[in-house]
Amino acid sequence: MNFAKTASLPAAPVAPKHDHSHSHHGVTVTDPYHWLRAENWQEVFKDPATLSPEIRAHLEAENAYQAALTAGEEELRKMLFAEMKGRIKEDDSSVPMPDGPFAYGSSFVLGGEQPRFFRTPRGGGAEEIVLDGDREAEGKPYFRLGGVDHSSDHSRLVWSYDDKGSEFYTLKIRDIASGTDLADLIANTGGSGDWDAANTGIFYTALDDNHRPSKIFHHRLSDPQSADRLIYEETDPGFFMSVGGTRTNDWIFIGINDHETTEYRVLPASDPSAKPIIVAPRQTGIEYELEEGGDVFFILTNSGGAKDFRIMSAPVADPRPENWTELVPHEPGRLILAIMGFRDHLVRLERKDGLPRIVVRERASGEEHMIAFDEEAYSLGLVGSLEYDTSVIRFSYSSMTTPSQLFDYDMKTRERTLLKTQEVPSGHDPENYVTLRLMAKAEDGELVPVSILHHKDTKLDGSAPCLLYGYGSYGITIPASFNTNCLSLVGRGFVYAIAHIRGGKDKGFAWYEQGRRENKAKTFRDFIAVARHLVAENITAHDRIVAQGGSAGGMLMGAIANMAPQDFGAIVAEVPFVDVLNTMLDASLPLTPPEWPEWGNPLASPIDYGRIASWSPYDNVAAQDYPPILALAGLTDPRVTYWEPAKWVARLREMKTDDHPVLFKINMDAGHAGASGRFSRLEEIAYVYAFALKAVGKV
């Protein structure tokens, strides 16, 4: 490890230990770093200045320490930042998407951090800026735009922003013609608003003090927020909630879900006073998604034992389950990911054999055809359309070597039109790179897919360093898509690898089931198996592997650090969910009750308690050698609270038996997503990459 050891460097911060313990199911656990959890955490999320001086002093000491140990990297970080910035078209613009008389899009200006939203006449013409993110962000250390949605009469815009990083979004209403905002100000929302049919008000999700989306309101323009009508309140803290409209402006959907159960309630967009009607009552383990279809609703569901999902239809007049009709049956191994309904077609995005594809179904005849590609590993995205009565949809395509391409596709003629190819201003030749798809054998014999990118001149003789990325939770699949940032490592001889471990849906829904709750440890063992396979295949060496993961992927990093520290040369854990047991025992925290289906409920179940305790990263830090570790966090993060990595780092320093550094960098002006501007985020990535390069002796 190349971190300099000089007398001028400060000693690593040592967190004081305060007595604290908790007992559950006859087990008592001491937690001497519990004090790092601010008692007024709800207040801190909204106003970071209210953080206690003792905690602030410790976090600032951590920042000073990491700054001292990474001093001398400034030029490298500047170089990495310049490279990554050079691959971004600074004044990039989206291809406007038609909707009625206009087409809507977004763009950036040279040097701009935030997007601008614009519209043009549908047939082409001058751009009209309807919202300028840079202007709205002026003078704010943190600023992130949320949802932006125009009314169906194209006269107004509902938009939202978060200027703390806490994800409490404020909604505003803009008059497009004048470019000014109305007096309406709606605070503490989930970040989006959906117009009613008359465009006289919006539906939105309100967050409570614990950051839970507990209520749906209708706001009538010009009324104070206190007068907003409550549409629905969810009293079970274990469920998330959202609200959305349809492209026909006929319906408002209220979606209620945890990680394994769904319930939808619907009401006419033309009648905000109507009582929402339940489509199918929540039933544990049954998931479904609702999509418009004119006189029917299309329903994507796992009901009836359809583990990889099937598609149903139901009349809008009475969409109860007894009226559902099967359109697309369940096919084991073919995971249906999403559906979109149009007047004449039904479109679905699915994954089979680890690769995505788009299938178009003609509603009248039931005839289907597929849009597929030939590369060994690629990413496909269904962008769709802002309109319902259309035969044209939009989709995106990329691979680890192919920059993103955007296509319009006519579902009737099957004509594919390339609209845009991602520009890399500093240049990119796909022929200089090689992408591979490997299969690593897990401990139990399962084959774990691995997507790999390397420069054609990099020798795969065991000498190359490797950045190995993993996530493996919530059924989320990490696509093998084009990533300009990682080229700064690949161009310096790194192999960039993505481990498609269990806990995601890379190989179907069963792949997710095998990496959750009682099976969670398989996620960690899969990642370790991938690392060992890369070494066995002579692609890299254990002391050359830098493991990286964020959020639940940061939990993965904490677990593999405890289970197999000798297999990794360094570990990067971004906003890491590492204090899993304590968090799942605290029902007051924002995400705890909704997370129980994913991890288990240690409050109610001694079995779940024991399982989580057996792998929770913070609780399993041991007296052993650890590789160099970098942890990153945001003070106002409501998803992975800042004290989780703060406590983890303190315990690592207390327990570990080696001299490798443990660095903790906390953004005092941001939350879960890190820095809000596009270039500020690149600076954070440059910091991580400099750490990775230093860890393997590349600087």
XYZ file of C-alpha atoms in Angstrom:
699
model
C 0.000 0.000 0.000
C 1.422 3.355 -1.019
C -0.042 5.568 1.691
C 2.887 7.533 3.074
C 3.837 7.129 6.715
C 5.375 10.338 8.004
C 5.500 12.055 11.362
C 3.534 14.978 9.945
C 0.448 12.854 9.350
C -2.191 12.932 12.080
C -3.127 9.815 13.973
C -6.373 8.166 12.963
C -9.353 9.486 14.920
C -10.286 7.308 17.870
C -13.981 7.451 18.660
C -14.765 7.561 22.395
C -16.642 4.543 23.745
C -19.802 5.140 25.727
C -21.733 2.452 27.558
C -24.754 1.273 25.613
C -26.370 -2.127 25.214
C -29.579 -3.717 24.008
C -31.177 -7.088 24.669
C -33.396 -9.117 22.346
C -34.453 -12.749 22.519
C -32.242 -13.288 25.552
C -29.135 -11.902 23.827
C -27.424 -8.751 25.120
C -25.187 -6.796 22.734
C -22.941 -3.883 23.672
C -22.635 -1.000 21.238
C -20.063 1.532 22.512
C -20.323 3.689 19.379
C -24.100 4.101 19.550
C -23.586 7.734 20.577
C -22.658 8.612 16.984
C -26.372 8.272 16.155
C -27.797 11.773 16.637
C -30.799 11.715 18.929
C -32.344 14.468 16.798
C -31.638 12.730 13.485
C -34.979 13.780 11.962
C -34.067 17.410 12.587
C -30.523 16.947 11.265
C -31.838 15.632 7.930
C -33.747 18.870 7.437
C -31.146 21.187 8.996
C -27.584 19.795 9.290
C -26.618 22.750 11.516
C -28.499 21.072 14.376
C -25.993 18.183 14.590
C -24.446 17.966 18.051
C -20.951 19.509 18.405
C -19.449 16.226 19.690
C -20.590 14.227 16.653
C -19.681 17.015 14.232
C -16.186 17.276 15.698
C -15.638 13.546 15.226
C -16.873 13.564 11.619
C -14.720 16.582 10.805
C -11.725 14.802 12.338
C -12.402 11.857 10.027
C -12.475 14.187 7.033
C -9.222 15.824 8.129
C -7.568 12.415 8.524
C -8.574 11.136 5.096
C -7.498 14.444 3.555
C -4.071 14.120 5.166
C -3.565 10.511 4.077
C -4.629 11.246 0.515
C -2.584 14.433 0.243
C -0.422 14.287 -2.834
C -3.200 12.758 -4.909
C -4.518 16.142 -5.997
C -2.842 16.090 -9.405
C -3.944 12.516 -10.060
C -7.518 13.384 -9.107
C -7.418 16.433 -11.356
C -6.151 14.267 -14.203
C -8.838 11.635 -13.653
C -11.523 14.305 -13.394
C -10.343 15.960 -16.620
C -10.395 12.599 -18.421
C -13.903 11.745 -17.257
C -15.168 15.232 -17.964
C -13.567 15.043 -21.414
C -15.722 12.022 -22.215
C -18.896 13.980 -21.499
C -20.431 16.207 -24.110
C -20.800 19.248 -21.862
C -23.602 20.815 -23.846
C -25.354 17.500 -24.410
C -29.061 17.440 -25.158
C -31.650 14.694 -25.155
C -33.737 13.902 -28.215
C -37.073 15.642 -27.511
C -40.003 13.271 -27.010
C -43.298 14.218 -28.705
C -46.434 14.887 -26.706
C -49.283 16.620 -28.495
C -48.206 19.918 -30.088
C -44.772 19.902 -28.421
C -41.742 17.706 -27.875
C -40.036 17.807 -24.454
C -36.381 17.268 -23.588
C -33.471 18.250 -21.360
C -30.016 19.639 -21.983
C -26.884 20.986 -20.337
C -24.866 24.109 -21.052
C -21.067 24.296 -21.075
C -19.896 24.151 -17.482
C -23.419 23.594 -16.170
C -23.979 21.235 -13.247
C -27.766 20.915 -13.503
C -30.043 20.066 -16.433
C -32.305 22.507 -18.250
C -35.715 21.363 -19.404
C -37.017 22.606 -22.741
C -39.691 22.077 -25.335
C -39.914 22.662 -29.060
C -42.833 22.661 -31.484
C -43.519 19.036 -32.436
C -42.453 19.539 -36.023
C -39.234 21.304 -35.001
C -38.356 24.865 -34.168
C -36.803 27.035 -31.495
C -36.238 25.676 -27.981
C -38.233 27.175 -25.137
C -36.577 26.740 -21.728
C -39.250 25.803 -19.199
C -36.914 25.162 -16.231
C -33.233 26.023 -15.764
C -31.673 23.829 -13.077
C -28.482 25.888 -12.835
C -30.478 29.032 -12.150
C -32.546 27.322 -9.466
C -29.382 25.928 -7.817
C -27.566 29.263 -7.551
C -26.074 29.862 -4.112
C -26.917 26.407 -2.764
C -24.134 24.005 -1.666
C -26.458 21.111 -2.498
C -29.284 21.033 -5.031
C -31.025 18.166 -6.780
C -34.030 18.360 -9.061
C -36.789 15.808 -8.557
C -39.726 15.180 -10.857
C -40.651 17.555 -13.682
C -44.049 17.063 -15.340
C -46.044 19.296 -17.683
C -49.820 19.562 -17.571
C -51.831 17.962 -20.369
C -52.826 21.412 -21.664
C -49.103 22.325 -21.767
C -49.619 25.514 -19.743
C -47.948 24.630 -16.466
C -45.152 22.578 -14.971
C -44.957 20.855 -11.598
C -41.355 20.466 -10.475
C -39.493 19.665 -7.265
C -36.135 20.153 -5.607
C -34.140 19.009 -2.572
C -31.521 21.456 -1.267
C -30.364 19.439 1.775
C -29.673 15.947 0.421
C -32.302 14.568 2.807
C -34.752 13.679 -0.015
C -37.520 15.821 1.453
C -38.572 17.460 -1.813
C -40.442 20.751 -2.185
C -42.964 21.000 -5.036
C -43.552 24.165 -7.056
C -45.903 25.038 -9.922
C -44.566 27.043 -12.872
C -46.555 29.024 -15.408
C -44.706 28.156 -18.618
C -45.716 31.229 -20.613
C -44.402 33.726 -18.044
C -41.609 31.520 -16.679
C -42.636 32.340 -13.107
C -43.679 30.091 -10.253
C -47.076 30.382 -8.660
C -47.357 31.012 -4.933
C -48.006 27.302 -4.320
C -45.267 25.704 -2.188
C -45.676 22.078 -1.078
C -43.039 20.876 1.389
C -41.863 17.433 2.535
C -42.930 15.429 -0.501
C -41.586 12.349 -2.234
C -40.443 14.452 -5.183
C -43.125 14.182 -7.856
C -46.589 15.501 -8.615
C -49.196 14.221 -11.060
C -51.843 16.420 -12.632
C -55.544 15.810 -12.352
C -57.510 15.609 -15.626
C -58.580 19.277 -15.509
C -55.036 20.509 -14.746
C -56.406 22.413 -11.751
C -54.454 20.462 -9.145
C -51.873 17.778 -8.463
C -51.647 14.544 -6.541
C -48.517 14.006 -4.451
C -46.977 11.798 -1.755
C -46.250 13.408 1.624
C -43.383 12.226 3.832
C -43.755 12.118 7.599
C -41.031 13.105 10.085
C -39.510 9.617 9.762
C -39.229 10.082 5.983
C -42.001 7.602 5.268
C -44.396 8.177 2.348
C -47.481 7.793 4.488
C -50.128 9.974 2.811
C -51.414 10.863 -0.663
C -52.890 14.360 -1.046
C -54.602 16.343 -3.768
C -53.508 19.972 -3.939
C -55.754 22.473 -5.695
C -53.826 25.312 -7.313
C -53.658 28.520 -5.238
C -54.786 26.754 -2.034
C -52.425 26.610 0.960
C -50.870 23.196 1.613
C -52.867 22.978 4.849
C -56.060 22.827 2.761
C -54.924 19.873 0.636
C -57.358 16.962 0.562
C -56.172 13.651 2.003
C -56.788 10.945 -0.618
C -55.317 7.962 1.187
C -53.262 7.273 4.319
C -51.175 4.126 4.727
C -51.008 3.200 8.412
C -48.668 0.222 8.047
C -45.090 1.604 8.394
C -43.798 -1.426 6.519
C -45.050 -0.210 3.142
C -43.768 2.336 0.647
C -46.278 4.398 -1.291
C -46.303 6.384 -4.527
C -48.798 8.076 -6.831
C -48.785 8.359 -10.608
C -51.002 9.174 -13.568
C -51.595 7.580 -16.964
C -50.680 8.984 -20.374
C -54.379 9.149 -21.276
C -54.980 11.286 -18.140
C -57.816 8.920 -17.229
C -56.551 7.381 -14.000
C -54.497 8.024 -10.903
C -52.660 4.971 -9.546
C -51.703 4.741 -5.875
C -49.018 2.074 -5.537
C -48.416 0.512 -2.115
C -45.637 -2.045 -1.700
C -42.850 -3.535 0.321
C -40.167 -5.784 -1.175
C -42.525 -8.720 -1.779
C -46.134 -7.511 -1.659
C -48.147 -5.010 -3.720
C -51.504 -3.282 -3.572
C -52.902 -0.727 -6.021
C -55.762 1.693 -5.501
C -57.139 3.691 -8.433
C -59.380 6.716 -8.863
C -60.492 8.714 -11.900
C -58.159 11.622 -12.650
C -61.286 13.657 -13.410
C -62.659 13.252 -9.884
C -60.127 14.066 -7.137
C -62.906 13.671 -4.559
C -63.489 10.017 -5.464
C -62.613 7.256 -3.043
C -59.762 5.095 -4.364
C -60.821 1.577 -5.388
C -58.649 -1.431 -4.517
C -57.607 -3.502 -7.537
C -56.309 -6.527 -5.613
C -55.933 -6.479 -1.812
C -52.395 -6.983 -0.539
C -51.468 -10.602 -0.036
C -48.036 -11.430 1.328
C -45.698 -12.521 -1.448
C -47.987 -11.441 -4.309
C -46.665 -8.602 -6.462
C -48.325 -6.828 -9.351
C -47.889 -3.700 -11.460
C -50.693 -1.795 -13.145
C -50.531 -0.336 -16.649
C -53.097 1.513 -18.722
C -54.799 -0.073 -21.720
C -57.839 2.009 -22.593
C -60.846 -0.072 -21.556
C -58.617 -2.524 -19.672
C -55.765 -2.459 -17.202
C -52.733 -4.581 -18.009
C -51.332 -6.320 -14.940
C -47.820 -7.729 -14.535
C -47.930 -10.205 -11.651
C -46.369 -13.223 -9.973
C -49.765 -14.508 -8.834
C -50.705 -18.118 -9.510
C -47.160 -19.329 -8.917
C -45.744 -17.211 -11.767
C -42.333 -16.718 -10.163
C -40.924 -15.013 -13.266
C -44.212 -13.122 -13.801
C -47.071 -13.265 -16.286
C -49.324 -10.611 -17.866
C -53.047 -10.339 -17.234
C -55.784 -7.942 -18.302
C -58.814 -6.709 -16.380
C -61.742 -4.437 -17.281
C -61.326 -0.942 -15.824
C -64.981 -1.065 -14.723
C -64.235 -3.919 -12.307
C -60.534 -4.848 -12.111
C -60.811 -7.272 -9.186
C -58.685 -10.475 -9.465
C -61.706 -12.634 -10.289
C -61.990 -10.652 -13.534
C -58.354 -11.054 -14.589
C -57.642 -12.813 -17.900
C -54.234 -14.214 -18.771
C -52.575 -12.684 -21.858
C -48.932 -13.791 -21.558
C -48.413 -16.946 -19.489
C -45.586 -17.599 -17.086
C -42.449 -19.083 -18.620
C -39.842 -20.249 -16.085
C -36.478 -18.601 -16.741
C -37.990 -15.704 -18.706
C -38.318 -12.821 -16.262
C -40.753 -10.106 -17.394
C -39.365 -6.843 -16.051
C -41.781 -4.156 -17.249
C -44.792 -3.543 -19.499
C -46.189 -0.560 -21.405
C -49.661 -0.353 -22.911
C -50.604 1.464 -26.132
C -53.784 1.697 -28.171
C -52.811 -1.095 -30.547
C -49.835 -2.734 -28.831
C -48.533 -4.125 -25.573
C -44.765 -3.916 -25.044
C -42.730 -5.826 -22.516
C -39.093 -5.755 -21.410
C -37.893 -9.173 -20.322
C -34.694 -11.021 -19.533
C -33.811 -14.541 -20.618
C -30.465 -16.320 -20.360
C -29.116 -13.247 -18.602
C -29.781 -10.879 -21.514
C -32.610 -8.338 -21.993
C -34.965 -8.127 -24.951
C -38.046 -6.123 -25.953
C -41.155 -7.954 -27.165
C -43.987 -6.191 -29.025
C -47.464 -7.725 -29.009
C -50.245 -6.639 -31.352
C -53.330 -6.383 -29.179
C -55.891 -7.348 -31.801
C -54.191 -10.506 -33.097
C -51.896 -11.465 -30.218
C -48.990 -11.707 -32.687
C -45.596 -11.020 -31.109
C -42.161 -10.078 -32.380
C -38.873 -9.386 -30.631
C -36.221 -6.662 -30.696
C -32.921 -8.345 -29.799
C -29.189 -7.799 -30.293
C -26.144 -9.927 -30.967
C -23.409 -8.815 -28.553
C -22.210 -11.144 -25.815
C -23.270 -8.763 -23.029
C -25.348 -5.615 -23.370
C -27.911 -3.358 -21.738
C -31.356 -2.544 -23.139
C -33.726 0.106 -21.797
C -37.399 0.670 -22.626
C -37.888 4.447 -22.736
C -41.400 4.193 -24.141
C -43.445 7.248 -25.103
C -45.281 10.193 -23.572
C -48.278 9.297 -25.752
C -50.716 6.379 -25.640
C -52.154 6.593 -29.162
C -48.921 5.959 -31.055
C -47.138 3.170 -32.878
C -43.652 4.519 -32.080
C -41.689 3.643 -28.961
C -38.205 4.623 -27.911
C -35.490 2.369 -26.489
C -31.808 2.593 -25.590
C -28.976 0.158 -26.209
C -25.380 -0.040 -25.055
C -22.694 -2.532 -24.117
C -19.506 -2.258 -22.112
C -17.697 -1.305 -25.342
C -20.527 0.376 -27.308
C -21.644 3.899 -26.352
C -25.333 4.315 -25.650
C -27.606 4.497 -28.689
C -31.169 5.797 -28.744
C -33.690 4.407 -31.227
C -37.260 5.090 -32.273
C -39.060 1.909 -33.265
C -42.283 1.710 -35.238
C -44.247 -1.225 -33.848
C -46.316 -1.561 -37.042
C -43.638 -1.310 -39.721
C -40.850 -2.666 -37.482
C -38.615 0.126 -38.730
C -35.776 1.057 -36.376
C -34.469 4.654 -36.494
C -31.216 5.611 -34.789
C -31.805 8.990 -33.145
C -28.566 9.518 -31.307
C -25.290 7.868 -30.379
C -23.588 8.941 -27.174
C -20.730 11.268 -28.039
C -17.362 10.852 -26.362
C -15.662 14.171 -27.188
C -12.205 12.999 -26.199
C -12.614 9.989 -28.487
C -13.519 6.338 -28.085
C -12.599 3.401 -30.301
C -14.546 0.254 -29.356
C -11.891 -1.821 -31.115
C -9.453 -0.942 -28.325
C -11.541 -2.777 -25.724
C -12.559 -6.350 -25.062
C -15.676 -7.482 -23.226
C -16.083 -10.973 -21.812
C -18.794 -12.944 -20.051
C -17.483 -15.506 -17.576
C -19.241 -17.920 -15.245
C -17.787 -18.395 -11.770
C -18.728 -21.509 -9.791
C -20.187 -20.604 -6.407
C -19.706 -22.591 -3.224
C -22.914 -24.557 -3.840
C -22.211 -25.171 -7.530
C -24.338 -22.364 -8.998
C -22.728 -20.443 -11.873
C -22.420 -16.704 -11.243
C -22.205 -14.482 -14.358
C -19.347 -11.976 -14.530
C -19.162 -9.137 -17.075
C -15.615 -8.015 -17.852
C -14.095 -5.084 -19.726
C -10.400 -4.578 -20.388
C -8.129 -2.836 -22.860
C -6.980 -5.051 -25.699
C -3.336 -4.470 -24.672
C -3.862 -5.538 -21.063
C -2.233 -8.905 -20.461
C -4.396 -11.386 -18.628
C -1.494 -13.115 -16.923
C -2.428 -12.402 -13.316
C -0.605 -9.091 -13.172
C -3.518 -6.782 -14.020
C -5.316 -4.949 -11.217
C -9.098 -5.361 -11.127
C -11.990 -3.234 -9.930
C -14.679 -5.756 -8.982
C -18.133 -4.222 -8.522
C -21.088 -5.872 -6.824
C -24.550 -5.110 -5.437
C -26.795 -8.158 -4.998
C -29.963 -6.973 -3.225
C -33.625 -6.044 -3.825
C -33.670 -7.951 -7.102
C -31.716 -5.140 -8.782
C -29.678 -6.169 -11.794
C -26.495 -4.269 -12.604
C -26.475 -3.960 -16.418
C -23.429 -4.507 -18.587
C -23.775 -1.007 -20.034
C -21.375 1.597 -21.360
C -19.551 3.471 -18.596
C -17.187 6.226 -19.674
C -15.849 6.749 -16.156
C -14.327 3.290 -15.745
C -12.284 3.822 -18.925
C -9.887 5.890 -16.803
C -9.041 2.718 -14.908
C -9.230 0.390 -17.906
C -6.876 2.691 -19.798
C -4.388 2.307 -16.949
C -4.358 -1.459 -17.179
C -7.286 -2.317 -14.914
C -9.778 -5.047 -15.607
C -13.283 -3.768 -14.801
C -15.605 -6.547 -13.648
C -19.251 -6.731 -12.554
C -20.249 -9.702 -10.406
C -23.903 -10.581 -11.124
C -24.384 -12.223 -7.745
C -27.494 -13.644 -6.131
C -29.837 -11.103 -4.613
C -30.292 -9.517 -8.044
C -32.535 -10.893 -10.797
C -29.768 -11.462 -13.322
C -30.835 -15.088 -13.812
C -34.518 -14.725 -13.003
C -36.590 -14.255 -9.873
C -35.130 -17.382 -8.274
C -31.717 -15.689 -8.406
C -33.190 -12.983 -6.172
C -34.822 -15.460 -3.796
C -31.559 -17.312 -3.351
C -29.887 -14.109 -2.119
C -32.334 -12.705 0.409
C -33.475 -13.302 3.991
C -32.341 -16.756 5.132
C -30.193 -17.069 1.993
C -28.483 -13.672 2.269
C -25.035 -15.104 2.973
C -25.041 -16.616 -0.537
C -24.739 -13.074 -1.916
C -21.447 -12.609 -0.072
C -20.125 -16.063 -0.910
C -20.934 -15.505 -4.602
C -18.844 -12.336 -4.645
C -15.925 -14.091 -2.968
C -16.272 -16.956 -5.462
C -16.088 -14.464 -8.342
C -12.894 -12.937 -6.919
C -11.331 -16.375 -6.589
C -12.443 -17.359 -10.094
C -10.799 -14.262 -11.575
C -7.562 -15.259 -9.858
C -7.897 -18.908 -10.911
C -8.400 -17.771 -14.520
C -5.188 -15.726 -14.256
C -7.060 -12.486 -14.932
C -5.798 -10.820 -11.755
C -4.335 -11.579 -8.316
C -5.955 -11.275 -4.904
C -3.763 -8.378 -3.804
C -4.668 -6.614 -7.065
C -8.462 -6.739 -6.588
C -10.199 -3.551 -5.435
C -13.758 -4.455 -4.413
C -16.419 -1.747 -4.742
C -20.080 -1.493 -3.779
C -22.541 1.125 -2.569
C -25.569 1.157 -0.254
C -26.651 -2.514 -0.014
C -23.543 -3.137 -2.109
C -21.644 -1.390 0.691
C -23.126 -3.966 3.057
C -21.667 -6.572 0.706
C -18.291 -4.870 1.063
C -18.502 -4.986 4.851
C -19.456 -8.655 4.813
C -16.695 -9.799 2.443
C -14.169 -7.741 4.422
C -15.006 -9.863 7.469
C -15.371 -13.182 5.641
C -12.404 -13.120 3.237
C -10.155 -10.084 3.841
C -7.187 -11.943 2.355
C -8.921 -12.128 -1.045
C -8.890 -8.381 -1.691
C -6.214 -5.746 -2.092
C -8.550 -2.913 -1.058
C -12.238 -2.255 -0.466
C -14.368 0.788 -1.353
C -17.715 0.992 0.477
C -19.938 3.884 -0.616
C -22.820 4.872 1.686
C -22.517 1.360 3.135
C -25.427 -0.324 4.914
C -23.188 -2.007 7.495
C -25.026 -1.690 10.828
C -27.766 -4.028 9.654
C -28.764 -5.638 12.947
C -29.118 -2.388 14.886
C -30.979 -0.718 12.016
C -33.426 -3.604 11.607
C -34.052 -3.490 15.365
C -35.002 0.216 15.241
C -38.543 0.491 13.889
C -38.409 4.305 14.068
C -35.857 4.609 11.258
C -37.202 5.565 7.803
C -36.667 2.308 5.953
C -36.661 -0.318 8.691
C -40.220 -1.782 8.548
C -40.272 -1.878 4.711
C -36.890 -3.648 4.782
C -37.952 -6.573 6.967
C -39.147 -8.676 3.983
C -35.680 -8.299 2.443
C -33.521 -9.154 5.466
C -35.884 -10.581 8.082
C -37.431 -9.045 11.191
C -35.078 -9.462 14.164
C -37.545 -7.724 16.467
C -40.210 -10.380 15.977
C -38.156 -13.461 15.143
C -35.247 -14.909 17.142
C -34.315 -16.932 14.054
C -34.086 -13.783 11.924
C -32.131 -12.106 14.728
C -29.576 -14.901 14.765
C -29.216 -14.985 10.987
C -28.674 -11.250 10.632
C -26.324 -11.223 13.625
C -24.242 -13.927 11.933
C -23.283 -11.678 8.993
C -24.106 -8.033 9.862
C -20.812 -6.304 8.994
C -20.589 -4.039 12.054
C -21.335 -6.910 14.441
C -18.771 -9.245 12.890
C -15.679 -7.060 12.754
C -12.935 -9.316 14.116
C -9.381 -9.153 15.420
C -7.770 -9.936 12.067
C -5.922 -8.252 9.230
C -8.044 -6.167 6.853
C -7.071 -4.646 3.503
C -7.102 -0.841 3.095
C -10.704 0.360 3.306
C -12.353 3.536 2.068
C -15.853 4.382 3.312
C -17.902 7.272 1.945
C -21.131 8.746 3.307
C -23.448 11.759 3.305
C -24.566 13.507 6.474
C -28.214 13.921 5.442
C -28.653 10.461 3.925
C -32.083 9.088 4.982
C -31.460 5.675 3.413
C -28.125 4.680 4.932
C -27.721 6.968 7.900
C -24.268 8.506 8.339
C -23.685 6.816 11.697
C -23.587 3.341 10.141
C -20.232 3.817 8.363
C -19.016 6.084 11.199
C -19.558 3.292 13.738
C -18.148 0.641 11.397
C -14.945 2.583 10.813
C -14.526 3.147 14.567
C -14.888 -0.572 15.279
C -12.549 -1.548 12.432
C -9.841 0.709 13.838
C -10.389 -0.741 17.293
C -10.268 -4.400 16.228
C -8.020 -4.855 13.202
C -4.485 -6.211 13.593
C -2.772 -4.603 10.582
C -1.359 -1.194 9.662
C -3.537 -0.607 6.612
C -5.517 2.630 6.664
C -9.263 2.865 7.113
C -10.460 6.128 5.597
C -13.846 7.736 6.108
C -14.916 10.624 3.884
C -18.275 12.191 4.715
C -19.943 14.830 2.594
C -21.375 17.300 5.103
C -23.618 18.844 2.397
C -25.129 15.758 0.756
C -27.127 12.588 1.243
C -27.413 9.110 -0.253
C -26.743 10.062 -3.862
C -23.579 12.015 -3.071
C -22.797 15.320 -4.721
C -25.704 16.695 -6.728
C -24.040 18.301 -9.763
C -22.793 16.173 -12.658
C -19.224 17.471 -12.354
C -19.227 17.412 -8.549
C -20.106 13.738 -8.797
C -17.150 13.183 -11.146
C -14.864 14.666 -8.503
C -16.110 12.036 -6.046
C -15.476 9.256 -8.578
C -11.987 10.643 -9.230
C -11.331 10.462 -5.487
C -12.357 6.781 -5.402
C -10.337 5.916 -8.499
C -7.247 7.630 -7.090
C -7.614 5.495 -3.966
C -7.933 2.354 -6.123
C -4.868 3.233 -8.191
C -2.859 3.959 -5.070
C -3.990 0.740 -3.429
C -2.542 -1.399 -6.231
C 0.627 0.644 -6.663
C -0.363 2.292 -9.941
C 0.775 5.733 -8.666
